[in-house]
Structure formats: C-alpha cells, structure tokens
Coordinates of C-alpha atoms and ligand atoms in Angstrom, one line a residue:
X1 CA 13.0 29.0 -2.8
X2 CA 14.0 25.9 -0.9
X3 CA 13.7 25.0 2.8
X4 CA 13.6 27.8 5.3
X5 CA 13.3 27.5 9.0
X6 CA 15.3 25.8 11.8
X7 CA 17.5 23.0 11.3
X8 CA 16.2 19.6 11.4
X9 CA 17.8 19.0 14.9
X10 CA 16.1 22.3 16.3
X11 CA 12.7 21.3 14.7
X12 CA 12.9 17.8 16.3
X13 CA 13.6 19.4 19.8
X14 CA 10.6 21.7 19.3
X15 CA 8.3 18.8 18.2
X16 CA 9.4 16.7 21.4
X17 CA 9.1 19.7 23.7
X18 CA 5.7 19.3 25.1
X19 CA 5.8 15.5 25.8
X20 CA 5.9 14.0 29.2
X21 CA 8.9 11.9 30.1
X22 CA 7.8 8.4 29.0
X23 CA 6.1 9.6 25.7
X24 CA 9.3 11.7 25.1
X25 CA 11.5 8.7 25.5
X26 CA 9.3 6.7 22.8
X27 CA 8.7 9.6 20.4
X28 CA 12.6 10.4 20.5
X29 CA 13.2 7.0 18.8
X30 CA 10.6 7.6 16.2
X31 CA 11.8 11.1 15.1
X32 CA 15.2 11.1 13.6
X33 CA 17.3 13.4 11.8
X34 CA 18.7 11.7 8.8
X35 CA 22.4 12.1 9.6
X36 CA 24.1 9.4 7.8
X37 CA 21.7 8.3 5.0
X38 CA 24.4 5.7 3.7
X39 CA 24.1 3.8 6.9
X40 CA 20.7 4.8 8.3
X41 CA 20.2 5.2 12.1
X42 CA 17.9 2.6 13.9
X43 CA 14.4 3.9 14.1
X44 CA 11.7 2.8 16.6
X45 CA 9.0 1.7 14.1
X46 CA 6.1 -0.7 14.2
X47 CA 5.3 0.1 18.1
X48 CA 2.1 0.6 19.8
X49 CA 1.0 4.5 19.5
X50 CA 1.0 6.2 22.8
X51 CA -2.8 6.5 24.0
X52 CA -4.0 10.0 23.7
X53 CA -1.8 10.9 20.8
X54 CA -3.8 11.5 17.6
X55 CA -2.3 9.0 15.1
X56 CA -2.9 8.6 11.3
X57 CA -3.0 4.9 11.8
X58 CA -5.9 2.6 10.9
X59 CA -6.7 -0.9 12.5
X60 CA -6.1 -4.5 11.6
X61 CA -9.5 -4.9 9.9
X62 CA -8.6 -2.1 7.6
X63 CA -5.4 -3.7 6.8
X64 CA -7.1 -7.0 5.9
X65 CA -10.3 -6.2 4.5
X66 CA -9.8 -2.7 3.4
X67 CA -6.5 -3.1 1.9
X68 CA -5.3 -6.5 0.8
X69 CA -8.6 -8.8 0.1
X70 CA -11.4 -6.1 -0.4
X71 CA -10.4 -5.1 -4.0
X72 CA -11.2 -8.8 -5.3
X73 CA -14.3 -7.7 -7.2
X74 CA -16.2 -11.0 -7.6
X75 CA -15.6 -12.4 -4.1
X76 CA -18.7 -11.5 -1.9
X77 CA -17.2 -9.8 1.2
X78 CA -19.2 -9.8 4.4
X79 CA -18.1 -7.7 7.3
X80 CA -19.1 -9.4 10.7
X81 CA -19.8 -6.7 13.1
X82 CA -21.6 -3.4 13.8
X83 CA -22.3 -1.6 10.7
X84 CA -19.9 1.2 10.8
X85 CA -16.9 -0.8 9.9
X86 CA -18.6 -2.0 6.8
X87 CA -19.6 1.4 5.9
X88 CA -16.2 3.0 6.4
X89 CA -14.4 0.4 4.4
X90 CA -17.0 0.6 1.5
X91 CA -14.9 2.0 -1.5
X92 CA -13.6 5.1 0.4
X93 CA -10.0 4.1 -0.6
X94 CA -11.0 4.3 -4.3
X95 CA -9.5 0.8 -5.3
X96 CA -11.0 1.0 -8.8
X97 CA -12.6 -2.1 -10.3
X98 CA -14.6 -3.2 -13.5
X99 CA -15.7 -6.5 -14.9
X100 CA -13.3 -7.6 -17.3
X101 CA -14.7 -10.9 -18.6
X102 CA -18.1 -11.8 -19.8
X103 CA -20.1 -13.7 -17.2
X104 CA -18.2 -12.2 -14.2
X105 CA -19.9 -10.1 -11.6
X106 CA -18.8 -7.0 -9.6
X107 CA -19.9 -7.0 -5.9
X108 CA -17.8 -4.1 -4.7
X109 CA -20.6 -1.6 -5.3
X110 CA -22.3 -3.3 -2.4
X111 CA -21.4 -3.1 1.4
X112 CA -22.3 -6.2 3.1
X113 CA -22.5 -6.5 6.9
X114 CA -24.1 -8.6 9.6
X115 CA -25.1 -5.3 11.3
X116 CA -24.3 -6.7 14.8
X117 CA -26.7 -5.3 17.5
X118 CA -26.8 -5.6 21.3
X119 CA -28.5 -8.9 21.1
X120 CA -25.8 -10.5 19.3
X121 CA -23.1 -9.2 21.7
X122 CA -25.2 -10.9 24.5
X123 CA -26.1 -14.0 23.0
X124 CA -23.5 -14.5 20.2
X125 CA -23.4 -13.5 16.6
X126 CA -22.8 -16.9 14.8
X127 CA -26.5 -17.7 13.9
X128 CA -26.8 -14.2 12.5
X129 CA -23.5 -14.8 10.4
X130 CA -24.8 -18.0 9.2
X131 CA -28.0 -16.4 8.1
X132 CA -26.2 -13.6 6.5
X133 CA -24.0 -15.9 4.3
X134 CA -27.2 -17.8 3.5
X135 CA -29.0 -14.8 2.4
X136 CA -26.2 -13.4 0.4
X137 CA -25.7 -16.8 -1.5
X138 CA -29.4 -17.0 -2.4
X139 CA -29.3 -13.6 -3.7
X140 CA -26.1 -13.5 -5.7
X141 CA -24.7 -17.2 -6.1
X142 CA -21.2 -16.2 -5.8
X143 CA -18.0 -18.2 -6.5
X144 CA -16.7 -17.3 -3.1
X145 CA -17.6 -15.5 0.2
X146 CA -15.2 -13.8 2.6
X147 CA -16.0 -13.0 6.1
X148 CA -14.3 -10.5 8.3
X149 CA -14.3 -10.4 12.2
X150 CA -14.4 -6.9 13.7
X151 CA -13.5 -5.9 17.4
X152 CA -16.7 -7.1 19.2
X153 CA -16.6 -10.4 17.4
X154 CA -13.3 -11.3 19.0
X155 CA -14.3 -9.9 22.3
X156 CA -17.6 -12.3 22.5
X157 CA -15.7 -15.1 20.9
X158 CA -17.8 -15.9 17.8
X159 CA -16.0 -18.7 15.9
X160 CA -16.3 -17.4 12.4
X161 CA -14.2 -20.0 10.9
X162 CA -16.4 -22.9 11.9
X163 CA -19.4 -21.0 10.6
X164 CA -17.4 -20.7 7.4
X165 CA -16.6 -24.3 7.0
X166 CA -20.0 -25.3 7.7
X167 CA -21.5 -23.0 5.1
X168 CA -18.8 -24.1 2.6
X169 CA -19.9 -27.5 2.8
X170 CA -23.5 -26.6 2.8
X171 CA -23.3 -24.4 -0.2
X172 CA -20.5 -26.0 -2.3
X173 CA -18.8 -22.8 -2.9
X174 CA -15.6 -21.4 -1.3
X175 CA -16.3 -19.7 2.1
X176 CA -13.5 -18.4 4.4
X177 CA -13.0 -16.1 7.3
X178 CA -10.3 -13.7 8.6
X179 CA -9.8 -12.9 12.3
X180 CA -8.7 -9.5 11.7
X181 CA -10.4 -8.0 14.7
X182 CA -9.4 -4.2 14.7
X183 CA -7.4 -4.3 17.9
X184 CA -4.9 -7.0 16.7
X185 CA -1.3 -5.6 16.3
X186 CA -0.4 -2.0 16.5
X187 CA -1.7 -0.9 12.9
X188 CA -2.9 -2.0 9.6
X189 CA 0.1 -4.0 9.4
X190 CA -1.1 -7.0 11.3
X191 CA -4.2 -7.1 9.0
X192 CA -1.9 -7.4 6.0
X193 CA -0.4 -10.4 7.4
X194 CA -3.7 -12.0 8.4
X195 CA -4.8 -11.3 5.0
X196 CA -1.9 -12.7 3.2
X197 CA -2.0 -16.1 5.3
X198 CA -5.7 -16.3 4.4
X199 CA -5.4 -15.5 0.6
X200 CA -2.7 -18.1 0.5
X201 CA -4.5 -20.8 2.3
X202 CA -7.9 -20.4 0.8
X203 CA -7.3 -19.2 -2.8
X204 CA -3.7 -19.5 -4.2
X205 CA -3.0 -22.7 -6.1
X206 CA -6.6 -23.8 -6.4
X207 CA -6.6 -23.9 -10.3
X208 CA -3.7 -25.5 -12.2
X209 CA -4.9 -24.6 -15.6
X210 CA -1.6 -23.6 -17.7
X211 CA -1.3 -20.1 -18.8
X212 CA -0.1 -20.3 -22.4
X213 CA 2.0 -17.0 -22.6
X214 CA 5.9 -16.5 -22.9
X215 CA 6.4 -14.0 -20.3
X216 CA 3.8 -14.4 -17.4
X217 CA 4.2 -12.4 -14.2
X218 CA 2.0 -11.3 -11.2
X219 CA 2.2 -8.0 -9.6
X220 CA 1.9 -8.2 -5.6
X221 CA 1.1 -5.2 -3.7
X222 CA -0.7 -3.0 -6.3
X223 CA -4.1 -2.0 -5.3
X224 CA -5.4 -0.1 -8.3
X225 CA -6.0 3.3 -6.4
X226 CA -7.3 5.8 -8.9
X227 CA -6.5 3.3 -11.7
X228 CA -2.8 2.7 -11.0
X229 CA -3.1 -0.9 -12.0
X230 CA -4.6 -0.2 -15.2
X231 CA -1.8 2.2 -16.3
X232 CA 0.8 -0.7 -15.3
X233 CA -1.4 -3.2 -17.3
X234 CA -1.4 -0.8 -20.3
X235 CA 2.4 -0.5 -20.2
X236 CA 2.9 -4.5 -19.7
X237 CA 0.7 -5.0 -22.6
X238 CA 2.7 -2.9 -24.9
X239 CA 5.7 -4.8 -23.9
X240 CA 4.3 -8.1 -24.4
X241 CA 4.2 -9.4 -20.7
X242 CA 1.2 -11.0 -19.4
X243 CA 0.0 -10.2 -15.8
X244 CA -1.9 -13.1 -14.5
X245 CA -2.9 -11.5 -11.3
X246 CA -2.7 -8.1 -9.7
X247 CA -2.9 -8.7 -5.9
X248 CA -5.1 -7.2 -5.2
X249 CA -6.3 -4.5 -7.7
X250 CA -9.0 -4.9 -10.3
X251 CA -8.7 -8.6 -9.9
X252 CA -11.1 -11.7 -10.0
X253 CA -11.2 -14.8 -7.7
X254 CA -10.1 -16.8 -11.0
X255 CA -7.1 -14.7 -11.5
X256 CA -6.0 -15.3 -7.8
X257 CA -6.6 -19.1 -8.0
X258 CA -4.5 -19.4 -11.0
X259 CA -1.8 -16.9 -10.4
X260 CA 0.8 -19.5 -9.1
X261 CA 1.2 -20.5 -12.9
X262 CA 3.3 -17.2 -13.2
X263 CA 7.2 -17.4 -13.8
X264 CA 7.9 -14.4 -11.7
X265 CA 6.3 -12.2 -8.9
X266 CA 7.3 -8.5 -8.9
X267 CA 6.4 -6.6 -5.5
X268 CA 5.2 -3.0 -5.6
X269 CA 4.3 -2.4 -2.0
X270 CA 6.6 -4.6 -0.1
X271 CA 5.2 -3.8 3.4
X272 CA 1.7 -5.2 2.7
X273 CA 2.5 -8.2 0.8
X274 CA 6.2 -9.6 1.3
X275 CA 4.6 -12.3 3.1
X276 CA 2.8 -13.7 -0.1
X277 CA 6.0 -13.5 -2.1
X278 CA 7.9 -15.6 0.3
X279 CA 5.2 -18.1 0.6
X280 CA 4.8 -18.4 -3.1
X281 CA 8.4 -18.8 -3.6
X282 CA 8.5 -21.4 -1.0
X283 CA 5.6 -23.5 -2.1
X284 CA 5.8 -23.1 -5.9
X285 CA 9.4 -21.8 -6.5
X286 CA 8.5 -18.5 -8.1
X287 CA 11.2 -16.0 -7.6
X288 CA 10.3 -12.3 -6.7
X289 CA 12.0 -8.9 -6.4
X290 CA 11.0 -5.4 -5.5
X291 CA 9.8 -3.0 -8.2
X292 CA 8.4 0.5 -8.1
X293 CA 6.1 2.1 -10.8
X294 CA 5.7 5.4 -9.0
X295 CA 7.8 7.9 -10.9
X296 CA 9.6 7.7 -14.2
X297 CA 13.1 6.3 -13.1
X298 CA 11.3 3.8 -11.0
X299 CA 9.2 2.6 -13.9
X300 CA 12.1 2.5 -16.3
X301 CA 14.2 0.6 -13.9
X302 CA 11.4 -2.0 -12.9
X303 CA 10.7 -2.6 -16.6
X304 CA 14.2 -3.1 -17.4
X305 CA 14.8 -5.5 -14.6
X306 CA 11.9 -7.6 -15.5
X307 CA 13.2 -7.8 -19.2
X308 CA 16.6 -8.6 -17.8
X309 CA 15.2 -11.4 -15.7
X310 CA 13.7 -13.1 -18.7
X311 CA 16.9 -12.3 -20.6
X312 CA 15.5 -12.2 -24.1
X313 CA 16.9 -9.9 -26.4
X314 CA 13.7 -9.3 -28.3
X315 CA 12.0 -8.4 -25.0
X316 CA 14.8 -6.1 -23.8
X317 CA 14.7 -4.1 -27.0
X318 CA 10.9 -4.0 -26.8
X319 CA 11.1 -2.5 -23.5
X320 CA 13.5 0.0 -24.5
X321 CA 11.3 0.9 -27.4
X322 CA 8.4 1.3 -25.1
X323 CA 10.4 3.6 -22.7
X324 CA 11.5 5.8 -25.5
X325 CA 8.0 6.4 -26.7
X326 CA 6.5 7.0 -23.5
X327 CA 9.4 9.3 -22.3
X328 CA 8.8 11.5 -25.5
X329 CA 5.3 12.2 -23.9
X330 CA 6.6 12.7 -20.4
X331 CA 9.6 15.0 -21.0
X332 CA 8.0 18.0 -22.4
X333 CA 5.4 18.1 -19.4
X334 CA 8.1 17.6 -17.0
X335 CA 10.3 20.4 -18.5
X336 CA 7.3 22.8 -18.3
X337 CA 6.2 22.0 -14.8
X338 CA 9.8 22.1 -13.5
X339 CA 10.2 25.7 -14.4
X340 CA 7.6 26.4 -11.6
X341 CA 8.1 23.6 -9.2
X342 CA 12.1 23.5 -9.1
X343 CA 13.1 24.2 -5.5
X344 CA 9.9 23.9 -3.9
X345 CA 9.5 21.7 -0.8
X346 CA 7.4 18.7 0.1
X347 CA 6.6 16.5 3.2
X348 CA 5.1 13.1 2.9
X349 CA 3.4 11.1 5.6
X350 CA 1.6 7.9 4.3
X351 CA 1.1 4.4 5.0
X352 CA 3.8 1.9 4.6
X353 CA 5.2 2.5 1.2
X354 CA 4.0 5.6 -0.5
X355 CA 6.1 7.8 1.7
X356 CA 9.1 6.6 -0.1
X357 CA 7.8 5.9 -3.5
X358 CA 6.4 9.3 -4.1
X359 CA 9.7 10.9 -3.4
X360 CA 10.7 9.9 -6.7
X361 CA 8.0 12.0 -8.3
X362 CA 8.9 15.0 -6.3
X363 CA 12.6 14.6 -7.2
X364 CA 11.6 14.4 -10.9
X365 CA 10.2 18.0 -10.6
X366 CA 13.1 19.4 -8.8
X367 CA 11.2 19.4 -5.4
X368 CA 12.9 18.7 -2.0
X369 CA 11.3 16.3 0.5
X370 CA 12.3 17.9 3.8
X371 CA 10.4 15.4 6.0
X372 CA 8.7 12.2 5.5
X373 CA 7.6 9.1 7.5
X374 CA 5.2 6.1 7.4
X375 CA 2.2 5.4 9.4
X376 CA 3.0 1.6 10.3
X377 CA 6.0 0.6 8.2
X378 CA 8.7 -1.6 9.9
X379 CA 12.4 -1.0 10.1
X380 CA 13.3 -2.6 7.1
X381 CA 11.0 -0.3 5.0
X382 CA 13.0 2.7 6.5
X383 CA 16.5 1.4 6.8
X384 CA 16.5 -1.2 3.8
X385 CA 15.9 -5.0 3.8
X386 CA 19.5 -5.9 3.8
X387 CA 19.9 -4.1 7.1
X388 CA 17.6 -6.9 8.6
X389 CA 18.2 -9.9 6.5
X390 CA 16.9 -12.2 8.9
X391 CA 13.5 -10.6 9.0
X392 CA 11.0 -13.1 7.8
X393 CA 8.3 -13.0 10.6
X394 CA 7.4 -9.5 11.8
X395 CA 6.9 -8.6 15.4
X396 CA 3.1 -7.9 14.9
X397 CA 2.5 -11.3 13.9
X398 CA 3.0 -12.7 17.3
X399 CA -1.0 -13.4 17.5
X400 CA -1.3 -15.0 14.3
X401 CA -0.9 -18.5 13.8
X402 CA 1.7 -19.1 11.4
X403 CA 1.1 -21.3 8.4
X404 CA 3.6 -24.0 8.0
X405 CA 4.5 -23.5 4.3
X406 CA 6.6 -26.1 2.6
X407 CA 7.6 -26.9 -1.0
X408 CA 4.9 -28.6 -2.9
X409 CA 6.9 -31.3 -4.7
X410 CA 4.2 -31.8 -7.4
X411 CA 3.9 -28.2 -8.3
X412 CA 7.3 -26.8 -7.3
X413 CA 9.0 -25.1 -10.2
X414 CA 12.6 -26.3 -10.1
X415 CA 13.6 -24.5 -13.2
X416 CA 12.5 -21.2 -11.8
X417 CA 14.6 -21.9 -8.7
X418 CA 17.6 -22.8 -11.0
X419 CA 17.0 -19.7 -13.1
X420 CA 17.2 -17.6 -10.0
X421 CA 20.5 -19.3 -8.9
X422 CA 22.1 -18.8 -12.3
X423 CA 21.2 -15.2 -12.5
X424 CA 22.3 -14.4 -8.9
X425 CA 25.6 -16.0 -10.0
X426 CA 25.8 -13.6 -13.0
X427 CA 25.3 -10.6 -10.7
X428 CA 21.5 -10.1 -10.9
X429 CA 20.3 -8.7 -7.5
X430 CA 16.8 -10.0 -6.3
X431 CA 17.0 -8.1 -2.9
X432 CA 18.1 -4.6 -3.7
X433 CA 15.4 -3.0 -1.5
X434 CA 17.0 0.0 0.0
X435 CA 14.4 1.6 2.2
X436 CA 13.4 5.3 2.6
X437 CA 16.2 6.8 4.6
X438 CA 19.1 6.0 2.2
X439 CA 17.1 7.8 -0.5
X440 CA 16.5 10.8 1.6
X441 CA 19.0 13.8 1.8
X442 CA 21.2 14.4 5.0
X443 CA 19.5 16.6 7.5
X444 CA 16.0 15.8 6.7
X445 CA 13.5 14.6 9.1
X446 CA 12.2 11.1 9.4
X447 CA 9.1 10.9 11.5
X448 CA 7.4 7.6 12.1
X449 CA 3.8 7.4 13.1
X450 CA 3.7 11.2 13.2
X451 CA 1.1 12.8 15.7
X452 CA -1.2 15.6 15.0
X453 CA 1.0 17.9 17.2
X454 CA 4.0 17.0 15.5
X455 CA 2.6 17.8 12.0
X456 CA 1.2 21.0 13.1
X457 CA 4.7 22.1 14.4
X458 CA 6.3 20.9 11.2
X459 CA 3.9 23.3 9.0
X460 CA 4.5 26.0 11.6
X461 CA 8.3 25.8 11.3
X462 CA 8.7 24.9 7.5
X463 CA 5.4 25.7 5.6
X464 CA 6.3 23.1 3.0
X465 CA 4.7 23.9 -0.4
X466 CA 2.7 20.7 -0.5
X467 CA 2.0 17.7 1.9
X468 CA 1.3 14.1 0.6
X469 CA -0.9 12.8 3.5
X470 CA -4.1 11.6 4.1
X471 CA -7.4 10.4 5.5
X472 CA -7.4 12.2 8.9
X473 CA -5.4 15.2 8.5
X474 CA -6.1 16.6 4.9
X475 CA -8.4 19.3 5.9
X476 CA -6.2 20.2 9.0
X477 CA -3.3 20.8 6.8
X478 CA -5.2 22.8 4.4
X479 CA -6.7 25.0 7.0
X480 CA -3.1 25.9 8.0
X481 CA -2.6 27.2 4.5
X482 CA -0.8 24.2 2.8
X483 CA -2.2 22.2 0.0
X484 CA -2.5 18.5 0.8
X485 CA -2.5 15.7 -1.7
X486 CA -4.5 13.0 -0.4
X487 CA -2.2 10.0 -1.1
X488 CA -4.5 7.2 -0.2
X489 CA -7.2 7.8 -2.4
X490 CA -5.6 10.5 -4.6
X491 CA -8.6 12.8 -3.9
X492 CA -10.4 12.5 -7.2
X493 CA -7.4 12.1 -9.3
X494 CA -5.1 9.5 -10.5
X495 CA -3.7 7.3 -11.9
X496 CA -0.2 8.2 -10.8
X497 CA 1.7 5.2 -11.5
X498 CA 3.7 4.6 -14.7
X499 CA 4.4 7.1 -17.6
X500 CA 0.8 8.5 -17.9
X501 CA 0.4 8.5 -14.3
X502 CA 3.6 10.7 -13.7
X503 CA 2.3 13.3 -16.1
X504 CA -1.0 13.5 -14.0
X505 CA 1.0 14.0 -10.9
X506 CA 3.3 16.5 -12.2
X507 CA 0.4 18.5 -13.4
X508 CA -1.5 18.3 -10.4
X509 CA 1.3 19.3 -8.0
X510 CA 2.2 22.2 -10.2
X511 CA -1.4 23.3 -10.1
X512 CA -1.5 22.8 -6.4
X513 CA 1.7 24.5 -5.5
X514 CA 1.3 27.3 -8.0
X515 CA -2.1 28.4 -6.9
X516 CA -2.7 31.8 -5.1
X517 CA -5.5 30.6 -3.1
X518 CA -3.3 29.2 -0.3
X519 CA -1.9 32.6 0.5
X520 CA -5.4 33.7 1.3
X521 CA -6.0 31.2 4.1
X522 CA -5.2 32.3 7.6
X523 CA -3.3 29.9 9.8
X524 CA -4.5 29.6 13.3
X525 CA -1.5 30.8 15.0
X526 CA -1.8 34.3 13.3
X527 CA -3.4 36.7 15.6
X528 CA -6.5 38.7 14.2
X529 CA -5.5 41.5 12.2
X530 CA -2.5 39.9 10.8
X531 CA -1.7 39.9 7.2
X532 CA -2.8 36.8 5.2
X533 CA -0.7 33.7 5.7
X534 CA 3.0 33.8 4.1
X535 CA 3.2 33.1 0.5
X536 CA 3.7 29.4 -0.5
X537 CA 3.7 29.8 -4.3
X538 CA 6.6 32.0 -5.1
Ligands
LIG1 S1 -3.0 1.3 -1.4 FE1 -1.2 0.7 0.0 S2 0.8 1.1 -0.7 S3 -1.2 -1.3 0.7 FE2 -0.9 0.1 2.5 S4 1.3 0.3 2.7 FE3 -2.6 1.7 3.2 S5 -4.6 2.0 2.0 MO1 -3.6 4.1 2.6 S6 -2.5 4.5 0.7 FE4 -1.2 3.5 2.0 FE5 0.5 1.8 1.2 FE6 0.9 -0.6 0.7 FE7 -2.9 2.5 0.5 S7 1.0 4.0 1.6 S8 -2.0 3.6 4.0 S9 -2.1 -0.1 4.1 N1 -1.3 1.7 1.6

C-alpha cells in the first residue's frame, strides 16, 4: 500500500515531455515537486491557459453569477446573453437553498435569461434587457434584480448598468448589474472579484437594524454545496453563536444587507471572497480571519479560534462541550474506515480552495495526497498569505474599476478595531493562512491548472485510489479505472463540512476505494487481451 511508481521529479518530466518549447517553459513553472514544504517554491499560478490545452477552468461569468451571487435565493437573477450561459449555471453546482422565513421567496428554481439572438447582436440588446427586467418584475415583484453580462454583451457594448439604473428608478426596487463577461481575466477568479465589488456596492450596509445577539458573525466564502452551510449552522447554533449572513449560501437579500452588523467575519474560501473581508474591515471595522470547516481538525481549530476571539469563558467551555459530544460520534466511524483506507492514495484537482481543504479529510483517514493543484488559485493560496503580505489587489483585477473603499465614520465600529489590536498584542494571530504547499509532504506533486494530458499521465504512472476533481474530467478519470469524487457538486452526496459532514465523507471514500468494481474497468492503454486493470482496492 502507499504510492508506487516513479519519483515525483520523474513523473514531472514525463508530463512535460510532449510540450513544444514555449508551452514547456510555461507549464514547467506550474508543475512543481514540493521539495521544501516549509519554504515553498514560487509557483506560476493565475496565468492564462495555453490555447489548445484542455483545462478544467471556468469563466468569469461562472465565478460571478455561478459562484458568488447566484446562491442568494430571493434576488431574481437574469443572465443577459445567449441561453446556454443561463442554462449551464442553473443549479448544476448544487448550492442548496430553501426558504427560511415566512413571506420569503426562492427564485433559484428558475433560470432567467434574455435569450439573446442574432438580431440583438446586430442592433443591440439593451431594449431586450429592459423588457426582461420589466417582465420579471411584473411576474414576481422581487426585492432585487441582478443582471449578469455574458461574452457577446461585452463585445457589442450593451450598457447594462444604465439599463439597471433606469429600471431601479422606474420600479423602485434594487436593480444592479455585473460586467462579468466570460472572457475577462484568466478564469473564474476575475468573476469573484467583480462579484465582491458589486455585492459590496449594491447590497452590503443597506440595513442598519441592530442584531440583538451576544456573539454574531458572518461566514464568508461558504456556498452551501450539498448542504455544507446547514451543517455549519447546526454547529454554531449548538455553541450559541449567531450567523447573520453566509456569503453566499442559503442566504437571503435581507441577510446580506444587514450583515455588516456582525462583530466578526470568518473566511472559509479565501480565494473567492478575501476582497469582501478586506472591504468590510476597512469600511465598518469588522475584523476577519481564515477558518476551515472541512475535516475534523480544521473544524475544531476554527471553533476554538472563534471562541478565543470573543474570549468569554462560558463560550470557550460550550465550544469544548460541543466538540467532545460531536467527536464521540465521529471517532468510531473514523476508526472503522481507517482499517481499510490507511495508506491509500489520493490526488486532488479542484478550484481555488478545496484542493487544499480536502487534504485534511484524507489525512484523517490515513490516506496520502500524492498530487494536488488548484484550477485558478493565486500564489498566496499555494505558498501562504504571509509569503505575499502586500497582496491586496490581484493581477486579474486589472480590468476592474477598483472601488475606492474608505472607513465610514458614522458606522465604523472602533471598538472592534481596538479589540483586534489588543488581541494581536496578546498573541492572537489573525493572518495564519498557510497555503497548500506547506501542508503537503515533501516530494509530492503540485500542479496548477492541470491539463487533461497531465492528468492522464498521472493516472497512468500512479493510479491513485481516488481522485477528487470535477466538472469536465470525472468520467475520463473513471473510464481509466479510478473512482472520482466530484468535489464541486459532491455528485449527489454531502454535506462534507463540519462533524456530520466528515462522517459522510469518510463513509463515501471508504465505499469508493474499497469497491471491487474499479478492478473490472479496462484502461485505454491496456491492449486488447490484457488482464483487467490493476487492482486499486487492496
Ligand atoms: S464552491 Fe467554491 S470553494 S468558491 Fe470556488 S474556490 Fe468553484 S464552484 Mo467548483 S467547487 Fe471550487 Fe472553491 Fe471557493 Fe466551488 S474549490 S471550483 S469558484 N469553488
């Protein structure tokens, strides 16, 4: 058991082997052997994919509408563009949602689009958009309408923002637009930034109603895939901590407009929402730090850190009590599955945070992550935030008009800022975000924006027991005899966050890596007449 196959350096050579010179130069910087995890090497992340390479990445529209704003369930989302963009972003990510308060509406079961046609490309689509907003308003009377521009809209120059302003005035509701044309930036990442700017400008801070609760926080960068946010809600409710807004998972417009009343922001997916944490701290004085509720160690550490932040003995004790109780359920499951999963191998290629966060869950089960990489994360996500302390504005935001955020003297909560200062003086660390490479073992492979060819090579050389990956490659991986856990939508499973989520994950990975069915599939490189593929389960 354990990894078999060539050294990481040899595998790297073999992956790069077929590339022409220019591509080779580029990919060499993006495929690294993790030689000195404590001081990670510089990785070539967040750069344009070489045309012709099959990438896992998505587009800016996906990052904006699909990821950050789309999950707000009572905002009516209209995609301005050809129908495919609206269709493909219609709940395929499994960001779960349900109405939580009486009188609310959930529009996410609908997919709304202006269904742009050739005529609109030739004569402009603004009238069509105006009409669509009117029609949607007449039909549903929502509190807010959000409009998303797709590639052709940017190319023909429709001014969605002036249409939104006009309709906002006419209808008397909040209408705002996002210039998140798919071609902007190099991946989803630019879309996250555009989304954060827009949410901050058009929603955050609109409702100053005080929230009467002792400990109140927001969770940023938690999108409720497979119900993760609901498991986190459950744990916080047990601890006596109120979550005002989860940005953006299972969340309403009202939660978002009121969430600046929180005492603290904790950030789950740093990649997609660090901008929001910074902006809220600047304007309202709300401190933030990074947490991770994927894996039991991360969950325990995050809960303890939040309790420490508030510093109240009763809360600290309560958190310990909750952890002890939950762990009594997790422990027997983990002990059982580990008898089968110990020493097995995994590889992870996902998005901008999960390829890191999910390593904890595999480590819990005694499994080794032999290779991992993000689709679109930046250097700080790989090497650790402290490596690049000056990163405030990312390279992919060049096209985005930066918001000039300043402290709001009326609403800036100076007591939060003072508290942060005194905690820091007492040794509390706000910025302990280590990045993926420090956690990974020496001589493992770190591969940014992995290509189809490289993934096939990896499977051929190592045949990991399971790969956590996704949207475009799941069935390619499975046809090669390796089970794939879709870590974007969780296939049909989840939640995987928190304590109950960890139990779900252990059981599923145990089932997937212990099943004999993968031994019966035949990999394409086997010639006819060969024996079935090598065993993956024993
Ligand atoms: S839910 Fe998040 S956790 S938001 Fe981001 S970087 Fe995507 S949609 Mo797919 S699963 Fe993935 Fe992350 Fe943050 Fe999801 S790892 S690629 S853009 N992502």
